[in-house]
Coordinates of N, CA, C and O in Angstrom, one line a residue:
M1 N 169.8 178.7 191.1 CA 170.4 178.2 190.0 C 171.5 177.1 190.6 O 172.3 177.4 191.2
K2 N 171.3 175.9 190.1 CA 172.2 174.7 190.3 C 173.5 174.8 189.6 O 173.5 175.1 188.4
K3 N 174.6 174.7 190.2 CA 175.9 174.7 189.5 C 176.5 173.3 189.7 O 176.1 172.4 190.5
L4 N 177.6 173.2 188.8 CA 178.2 171.9 188.9 C 179.0 171.7 190.1 O 179.6 172.7 190.6
E5 N 179.3 170.3 190.5 CA 179.9 170.0 191.6 C 181.5 170.1 191.2 O 181.8 170.2 190.1
Q6 N 182.2 170.3 192.3 CA 183.6 170.7 192.2 C 184.4 169.5 191.5 O 185.3 169.9 190.7
K7 N 184.0 168.4 191.5 CA 184.7 167.3 191.0 C 184.5 167.3 189.4 O 185.5 166.9 188.7
Y8 N 183.3 167.7 189.0 CA 183.0 167.9 187.6 C 183.8 169.1 186.9 O 184.4 169.2 185.9
L9 N 183.9 170.2 187.8 CA 184.7 171.4 187.4 C 186.2 171.0 187.2 O 186.9 171.4 186.3
D10 N 186.5 170.2 188.1 CA 188.0 169.7 188.1 C 188.3 169.0 186.8 O 189.4 169.1 186.2
V11 N 187.5 168.0 186.5 CA 187.5 167.3 185.3 C 187.5 168.2 184.0 O 188.3 168.1 183.0
L12 N 186.6 169.1 184.1 CA 186.5 170.2 182.8 C 187.9 170.9 182.7 O 188.4 171.0 181.6
E13 N 188.5 171.3 183.9 CA 189.6 172.2 183.8 C 190.8 171.2 183.4 O 191.7 171.6 182.4
K14 N 190.9 170.1 183.8 CA 191.8 169.1 183.4 C 191.9 168.8 181.8 O 192.9 168.4 181.2
H15 N 190.6 168.9 181.3 CA 190.6 168.7 179.9 C 190.4 169.9 179.2 O 190.0 169.8 178.0
D16 N 190.8 171.0 179.8 CA 190.7 172.3 178.9 C 189.4 172.8 178.4 O 189.1 173.5 177.5
W17 N 188.3 172.3 179.2 CA 186.9 172.8 178.9 C 186.6 173.9 180.0 O 187.2 173.9 181.0
A18 N 185.7 174.8 179.6 CA 185.4 175.9 180.7 C 183.9 176.1 180.8 O 183.3 175.7 179.6
V19 N 183.6 176.5 181.8 CA 182.2 176.6 182.0 C 181.8 178.1 181.4 O 182.5 179.0 181.7
S20 N 181.0 178.2 180.3 CA 180.7 179.4 179.7 C 179.6 180.2 180.4 O 179.7 181.3 180.7
S21 N 178.6 179.6 180.8 CA 177.5 180.1 181.5 C 176.5 179.0 182.0 O 176.5 178.0 181.7
Y22 N 175.6 179.4 183.0 CA 174.5 178.6 183.5 C 173.2 179.3 182.9 O 173.0 180.4 182.9
T23 N 172.2 178.5 182.8 CA 170.9 178.9 182.2 C 169.9 178.9 183.4 O 170.1 178.1 184.4
D24 N 168.9 179.6 183.3 CA 167.9 179.6 184.2 C 167.1 178.3 184.3 O 166.3 178.0 185.3
D25 N 167.1 177.6 183.2 CA 166.3 176.2 183.1 C 167.3 175.0 183.5 O 166.9 174.0 183.2
G26 N 168.2 175.3 184.3 CA 169.0 174.2 185.0 C 170.0 173.5 184.0 O 170.5 172.4 184.1
R27 N 170.6 174.3 183.1 CA 171.5 173.8 182.2 C 172.9 174.6 182.4 O 173.0 175.7 182.9
V28 N 173.9 174.0 181.8 CA 175.2 174.6 181.8 C 175.8 174.6 180.5 O 175.6 173.6 179.7
E29 N 176.5 175.6 180.0 CA 177.2 175.7 178.7 C 178.6 175.6 178.9 O 179.2 176.4 179.8
I30 N 179.2 174.6 178.3 CA 180.6 174.5 178.5 C 181.3 174.7 177.0 O 180.6 174.3 176.0
E31 N 182.5 175.0 177.1 CA 183.2 175.3 175.8 C 184.7 174.9 175.9 O 185.3 174.8 176.8
K32 N 185.2 174.6 174.6 CA 186.6 174.4 174.4 C 186.9 174.7 173.0 O 186.1 174.5 172.1
Y33 N 188.1 175.2 172.8 CA 188.6 175.5 171.3 C 189.1 174.0 170.7 O 189.7 173.3 171.4
S34 N 188.6 173.8 169.5 CA 189.0 172.6 168.7 C 190.5 172.9 168.2 O 190.8 174.0 168.2
P35 N 191.0 172.0 167.9 CA 192.4 172.1 167.1 C 192.5 173.1 166.1 O 193.5 173.8 165.7
A36 N 191.3 173.2 165.3 CA 191.3 174.2 164.1 C 190.8 175.4 164.6 O 190.7 176.4 163.7
G37 N 190.7 175.8 165.9 CA 190.2 177.1 166.3 C 188.8 177.3 166.6 O 188.4 178.5 166.8
E38 N 188.0 176.2 166.4 CA 186.4 176.6 166.6 C 186.2 176.7 168.1 O 186.6 175.8 168.8
D39 N 185.4 177.7 168.4 CA 185.0 177.8 169.8 C 183.8 176.8 169.9 O 182.8 177.3 169.8
F40 N 184.0 175.6 170.3 CA 183.1 174.6 170.3 C 182.3 174.6 171.6 O 183.1 174.7 172.7
S41 N 181.0 174.7 171.8 CA 180.4 174.8 172.9 C 179.1 173.7 172.8 O 178.5 173.5 171.8
I42 N 178.7 173.2 174.2 CA 177.5 172.4 174.2 C 176.7 172.9 175.4 O 177.4 173.3 176.2
C43 N 175.6 172.8 175.4 CA 174.5 173.1 176.7 C 173.7 171.8 177.1 O 173.2 171.3 176.2
V44 N 174.1 171.4 178.4 CA 173.4 170.1 178.9 C 173.1 170.4 180.0 O 173.4 171.6 180.9
E45 N 172.3 169.5 180.8 CA 171.7 169.6 182.0 C 172.8 169.6 183.2 O 173.7 168.7 183.0
V46 N 172.6 170.2 184.3 CA 173.5 170.3 185.3 C 173.2 169.1 186.1 O 174.1 168.3 186.4
K47 N 171.8 168.7 186.2 CA 171.5 167.5 186.9 C 172.0 166.3 186.1 O 171.7 166.3 184.9
N48 N 172.6 165.3 186.8 CA 173.1 164.2 185.9 C 174.0 164.6 184.8 O 174.1 164.0 183.7
F49 N 175.1 165.6 185.1 CA 175.7 166.2 184.3 C 176.8 165.0 183.4 O 176.8 165.2 182.3
P50 N 177.3 164.1 184.2 CA 178.1 163.1 183.3 C 177.3 162.3 182.4 O 177.7 162.3 181.1
D51 N 176.1 162.0 182.7 CA 175.1 161.4 181.7 C 174.7 162.3 180.5 O 174.6 161.8 179.3
A52 N 174.5 163.4 180.8 CA 174.1 164.4 179.8 C 175.2 164.7 178.7 O 175.1 164.7 177.5
V53 N 176.5 164.8 179.2 CA 177.6 164.9 178.5 C 177.8 163.6 177.6 O 178.0 163.7 176.3
A54 N 177.7 162.4 178.3 CA 177.8 161.1 177.5 C 176.7 161.0 176.5 O 177.1 160.7 175.3
E55 N 175.5 161.6 176.7 CA 174.5 161.4 175.7 C 174.7 162.3 174.4 O 174.7 162.0 173.3
Y56 N 175.2 163.5 174.7 CA 175.7 164.6 173.8 C 176.8 164.0 173.0 O 176.8 164.1 171.7
A57 N 177.7 163.3 173.6 CA 178.8 162.9 172.9 C 178.5 161.6 172.0 O 178.9 161.6 170.8
A58 N 177.6 160.8 172.5 CA 177.1 159.7 171.6 C 176.2 160.2 170.4 O 176.3 159.5 169.3
D59 N 175.6 161.3 170.7 CA 174.7 161.8 169.4 C 175.5 162.8 168.6 O 174.9 163.1 167.5
F60 N 176.7 163.1 168.9 CA 177.3 164.1 168.0 C 177.6 163.4 166.6 O 178.0 162.4 166.5
D61 N 177.3 164.2 165.7 CA 177.3 163.7 164.3 C 178.3 164.4 163.4 O 178.2 165.5 163.2
I62 N 179.5 163.7 163.3 CA 180.7 164.3 162.6 C 180.2 164.9 161.1 O 180.6 165.9 161.0
D63 N 179.6 164.1 160.4 CA 179.1 164.4 159.0 C 178.2 165.7 159.2 O 178.4 166.6 158.3
E64 N 177.2 165.8 160.0 CA 176.4 166.9 160.2 C 177.2 168.2 160.5 O 176.9 169.2 160.0
H65 N 178.2 168.0 161.6 CA 179.2 169.0 161.8 C 179.9 169.7 160.7 O 179.9 170.9 160.4
I66 N 180.4 168.7 160.0 CA 181.2 169.2 158.7 C 180.2 169.9 157.6 O 180.5 171.0 157.3
A67 N 179.0 169.4 157.5 CA 178.2 170.0 156.5 C 177.7 171.4 157.0 O 177.5 172.3 156.1
M68 N 177.4 171.5 158.2 CA 177.1 172.8 158.8 C 178.1 173.8 158.4 O 177.8 175.0 157.9
W69 N 179.4 173.5 158.6 CA 180.4 174.6 158.3 C 180.8 174.7 156.8 O 180.9 176.1 156.4
I70 N 180.6 173.8 155.9 CA 180.7 173.9 154.6 C 179.6 174.8 154.1 O 179.8 175.7 153.3
E71 N 178.2 174.5 154.7 CA 177.3 175.4 154.2 C 177.5 176.8 154.6 O 177.2 177.8 153.9
A72 N 178.0 177.0 155.8 CA 178.3 178.3 156.4 C 179.3 179.2 155.5 O 179.2 180.4 155.1
K73 N 180.5 178.4 155.0 CA 181.4 178.9 154.2 C 180.9 179.2 152.7 O 181.1 180.3 152.2
Q74 N 179.9 178.4 152.2 CA 179.3 178.7 150.9 C 178.3 180.0 151.0 O 178.1 180.7 150.1
H75 N 178.0 180.2 152.1 CA 176.9 181.5 152.4 C 177.8 182.7 153.1 O 177.3 183.6 153.5
G76 N 179.1 182.6 152.8 CA 179.9 183.7 153.1 C 180.6 183.9 154.4 O 181.1 184.9 154.8
T77 N 180.5 183.0 155.3 CA 181.0 183.1 156.6 C 182.6 183.0 156.4 O 183.1 182.1 155.8
S78 N 183.2 184.1 157.0 CA 184.8 184.0 156.8 C 185.4 183.2 157.8 O 184.8 182.8 158.9
G79 N 186.6 182.7 157.5 CA 187.5 182.1 158.5 C 187.1 180.7 158.7 O 187.8 179.9 159.5
V80 N 186.2 180.0 157.8 CA 186.0 178.6 157.7 C 187.1 177.8 157.1 O 187.5 178.2 156.0
P81 N 187.7 176.9 157.7 CA 188.9 176.3 157.2 C 188.5 175.4 155.8 O 187.3 175.3 155.7
S82 N 189.5 174.7 155.3 CA 189.0 174.0 154.1 C 188.5 172.7 154.6 O 188.2 172.4 155.7
A83 N 187.7 172.0 153.6 CA 186.8 170.8 153.9 C 187.7 169.7 154.5 O 187.3 169.1 155.4
R84 N 189.0 169.5 154.1 CA 189.9 168.6 154.7 C 190.1 168.8 156.2 O 190.1 167.8 157.0
E85 N 190.4 170.1 156.5 CA 190.6 170.4 157.8 C 189.4 170.4 158.6 O 189.4 170.0 159.9
L86 N 188.2 170.6 158.0 CA 186.9 170.5 158.7 C 186.7 169.0 159.2 O 186.3 168.7 160.3
V87 N 187.1 168.0 158.2 CA 186.9 166.7 158.6 C 187.6 166.3 159.6 O 187.3 165.6 160.7
H88 N 189.0 166.7 159.7 CA 190.0 166.3 160.9 C 189.5 167.1 162.0 O 189.5 166.4 163.2
D89 N 189.0 168.2 162.1 CA 188.7 169.0 163.2 C 187.3 168.3 163.8 O 187.3 168.3 165.1
A90 N 186.5 168.0 163.0 CA 185.2 167.3 163.5 C 185.5 166.0 164.1 O 184.9 165.7 165.3
E91 N 186.4 165.2 163.6 CA 186.8 164.0 164.3 C 187.5 164.3 165.6 O 187.3 163.6 166.6
D92 N 188.3 165.3 165.5 CA 188.9 165.8 166.9 C 187.8 166.3 167.9 O 188.1 166.0 169.1
I93 N 186.9 167.0 167.5 CA 185.7 167.3 168.4 C 185.1 166.2 169.1 O 184.9 166.0 170.3
D94 N 184.8 165.1 168.2 CA 184.2 164.0 168.6 C 185.1 163.2 169.7 O 184.6 162.8 170.7
K95 N 186.3 163.1 169.4 CA 187.4 162.6 170.4 C 187.3 163.3 171.6 O 187.4 162.8 172.7
M96 N 187.3 164.7 171.7 CA 187.3 165.6 172.8 C 186.1 165.3 173.7 O 186.1 165.2 174.8
L97 N 184.9 165.0 172.9 CA 183.6 164.8 173.6 C 183.8 163.4 174.3 O 183.4 163.3 175.5
Q98 N 184.3 162.4 173.6 CA 184.3 161.0 174.3 C 185.3 161.0 175.4 O 185.0 160.4 176.4
E99 N 186.5 161.6 175.3 CA 187.3 161.7 176.4 C 186.8 162.3 177.7 O 186.9 161.9 178.6
L100 N 186.0 163.4 177.3 CA 185.3 164.2 178.6 C 184.3 163.2 179.2 O 184.2 163.2 180.3
A101 N 183.6 162.6 178.2 CA 182.4 161.7 178.8 C 183.0 160.8 179.6 O 182.5 160.4 180.8
A102 N 184.0 160.1 179.2 CA 184.7 158.9 179.9 C 185.4 159.4 181.3 O 185.2 158.8 182.3
A103 N 185.8 160.7 181.3 CA 186.5 161.2 182.4 C 185.5 161.5 183.5 O 185.7 161.3 184.6
L104 N 184.4 162.1 183.0 CA 183.4 162.4 183.9 C 182.6 161.2 184.5 O 182.4 161.1 185.7
A105 N 182.5 160.1 183.7 CA 181.8 158.8 184.1 C 182.8 158.3 185.3 O 182.3 157.7 186.2
E106 N 184.2 158.5 185.2 CA 185.1 157.9 186.1 C 184.9 158.5 187.5 O 184.8 157.9 188.5
V107 N 184.8 159.9 187.3 CA 184.5 160.4 188.8 C 183.1 160.4 189.4 O 182.9 160.7 190.6
A108 N 182.2 160.1 188.6 CA 180.8 160.1 188.9 C 180.6 158.8 189.6 O 179.7 158.7 190.6
A109 N 181.4 157.7 189.3 CA 181.2 156.4 189.9 C 181.4 156.3 191.5 O 182.2 157.0 191.9

């Protein structure tokens, strides 16, 4: 099982992300709590990790993320914040992803 290089682990730690697990198919799950308390995680390829994170960050859809949580709240999921807080949190998650992608690109160069 391939693991992340130390320089990438250092960037994750500096930005308060943690490795949650590695998968048998060459991916890594990383996680970080959002400002509203969501345990946000992504699962990307270990190979070309900076590019995989950058692609995930570019594809992150703020509106889709908000809609997912509003629907969950409507179906009885407890602990979901107000719509206003969801909007701010999704924007913060997008910013977290962009910052991580930029920092990883810096050390990959």
